[in-house]
Amino acid sequence: MTRISKEFIHEGRYCAEIQVELIEDDTAWSPYLSPAEVRKLEAAREALRRGDLAEAAQYGRVFELTPVAAE
């Protein structure tokens, strides 16, 4: 059985929201990611690290983080 979830990858001043498929079964490791889903997350992380937003956007939504002053 599988279900869709969202993972957030944060690198520097960027964040990406990546949709992944979690595998659920009767083992103690459940839920877990397939190797293909892990590669997708790592590819998005590397793209953000390099500042390649176009490539990162191929995997999900990309956000630029802006610091705010607390009052």
mmCIF file of C-alpha atoms in Angstrom:
data_model
loop_
_atom_site.group_PDB
_atom_site.id
_atom_site.type_symbol
_atom_site.label_atom_id
_atom_site.label_comp_id
_atom_site.label_asym_id
_atom_site.label_seq_id
_atom_site.Cartn_x
_atom_site.Cartn_y
_atom_site.Cartn_z
ATOM 1 C CA MET A 1 0.000 0.000 0.000
ATOM 2 C CA THR A 2 1.247 3.515 -0.744
ATOM 3 C CA ARG A 3 0.225 7.035 0.130
ATOM 4 C CA ILE A 4 1.297 10.464 -1.060
ATOM 5 C CA SER A 5 3.083 12.823 1.323
ATOM 6 C CA LYS A 6 5.104 16.038 1.114
ATOM 7 C CA GLU A 7 8.719 16.453 2.158
ATOM 8 C CA PHE A 8 10.433 19.795 2.595
ATOM 9 C CA ILE A 9 14.070 20.206 1.597
ATOM 10 C CA HIS A 10 15.890 23.255 2.969
ATOM 11 C CA GLU A 11 19.218 24.450 1.594
ATOM 12 C CA GLY A 12 20.515 27.947 2.283
ATOM 13 C CA ARG A 13 17.832 30.495 1.535
ATOM 14 C CA TYR A 14 15.690 28.118 -0.539
ATOM 15 C CA CYS A 15 13.159 25.445 0.325
ATOM 16 C CA ALA A 16 11.473 22.917 -1.940
ATOM 17 C CA GLU A 17 8.199 21.110 -1.323
ATOM 18 C CA ILE A 18 8.537 17.668 -2.934
ATOM 19 C CA GLN A 19 5.679 15.205 -3.308
ATOM 20 C CA VAL A 20 6.783 11.656 -2.455
ATOM 21 C CA GLU A 21 5.149 8.260 -2.295
ATOM 22 C CA LEU A 22 5.424 6.518 1.069
ATOM 23 C CA ILE A 23 5.273 2.726 1.170
ATOM 24 C CA GLU A 24 3.216 1.282 4.020
ATOM 25 C CA ASP A 25 3.288 -2.374 4.979
ATOM 26 C CA ASP A 26 3.287 -4.580 8.073
ATOM 27 C CA THR A 27 7.001 -4.259 8.807
ATOM 28 C CA ALA A 28 8.561 -2.219 11.578
ATOM 29 C CA TRP A 29 10.123 0.101 8.963
ATOM 30 C CA SER A 30 6.790 1.347 7.660
ATOM 31 C CA PRO A 31 6.222 3.956 6.249
ATOM 32 C CA TYR A 32 9.350 4.309 4.135
ATOM 33 C CA LEU A 33 10.551 5.755 0.832
ATOM 34 C CA SER A 34 11.567 3.770 -2.221
ATOM 35 C CA PRO A 35 15.137 4.262 -3.488
ATOM 36 C CA ALA A 36 13.745 6.218 -6.468
ATOM 37 C CA GLU A 37 11.970 8.664 -4.139
ATOM 38 C CA VAL A 38 15.163 9.137 -2.106
ATOM 39 C CA ARG A 39 17.116 9.867 -5.303
ATOM 40 C CA LYS A 40 14.483 12.460 -6.239
ATOM 41 C CA LEU A 41 14.859 14.199 -2.866
ATOM 42 C CA GLU A 42 18.659 14.141 -3.120
ATOM 43 C CA ALA A 43 18.586 15.520 -6.667
ATOM 44 C CA ALA A 44 16.351 18.386 -5.511
ATOM 45 C CA ARG A 45 18.686 19.039 -2.547
ATOM 46 C CA GLU A 46 21.746 19.161 -4.798
ATOM 47 C CA ALA A 47 19.990 21.518 -7.228
ATOM 48 C CA LEU A 48 19.096 23.879 -4.375
ATOM 49 C CA ARG A 49 22.637 23.695 -3.037
ATOM 50 C CA ARG A 50 23.982 24.757 -6.461
ATOM 51 C CA GLY A 51 21.341 27.487 -6.771
ATOM 52 C CA ASP A 52 19.834 25.805 -9.855
ATOM 53 C CA LEU A 53 16.216 26.728 -9.178
ATOM 54 C CA ALA A 54 15.005 25.616 -12.609
ATOM 55 C CA GLU A 55 16.194 22.063 -11.979
ATOM 56 C CA ALA A 56 14.857 22.060 -8.401
ATOM 57 C CA ALA A 57 11.463 23.193 -9.703
ATOM 58 C CA GLN A 58 11.268 20.018 -11.813
ATOM 59 C CA TYR A 59 10.796 18.064 -8.567
ATOM 60 C CA GLY A 60 8.341 20.356 -6.781
ATOM 61 C CA ARG A 61 7.544 23.874 -5.652
ATOM 62 C CA VAL A 62 10.519 26.060 -4.735
ATOM 63 C CA PHE A 63 10.382 28.858 -2.184
ATOM 64 C CA GLU A 64 12.832 31.602 -1.286
ATOM 65 C CA LEU A 65 13.085 32.098 2.459
ATOM 66 C CA THR A 66 13.100 35.654 3.752
ATOM 67 C CA PRO A 67 14.174 36.435 7.309
ATOM 68 C CA VAL A 68 11.798 38.598 9.306
ATOM 69 C CA ALA A 69 12.573 40.711 12.342
ATOM 70 C CA ALA A 70 10.778 39.653 15.509
ATOM 71 C CA GLU A 71 9.089 42.500 17.330
#
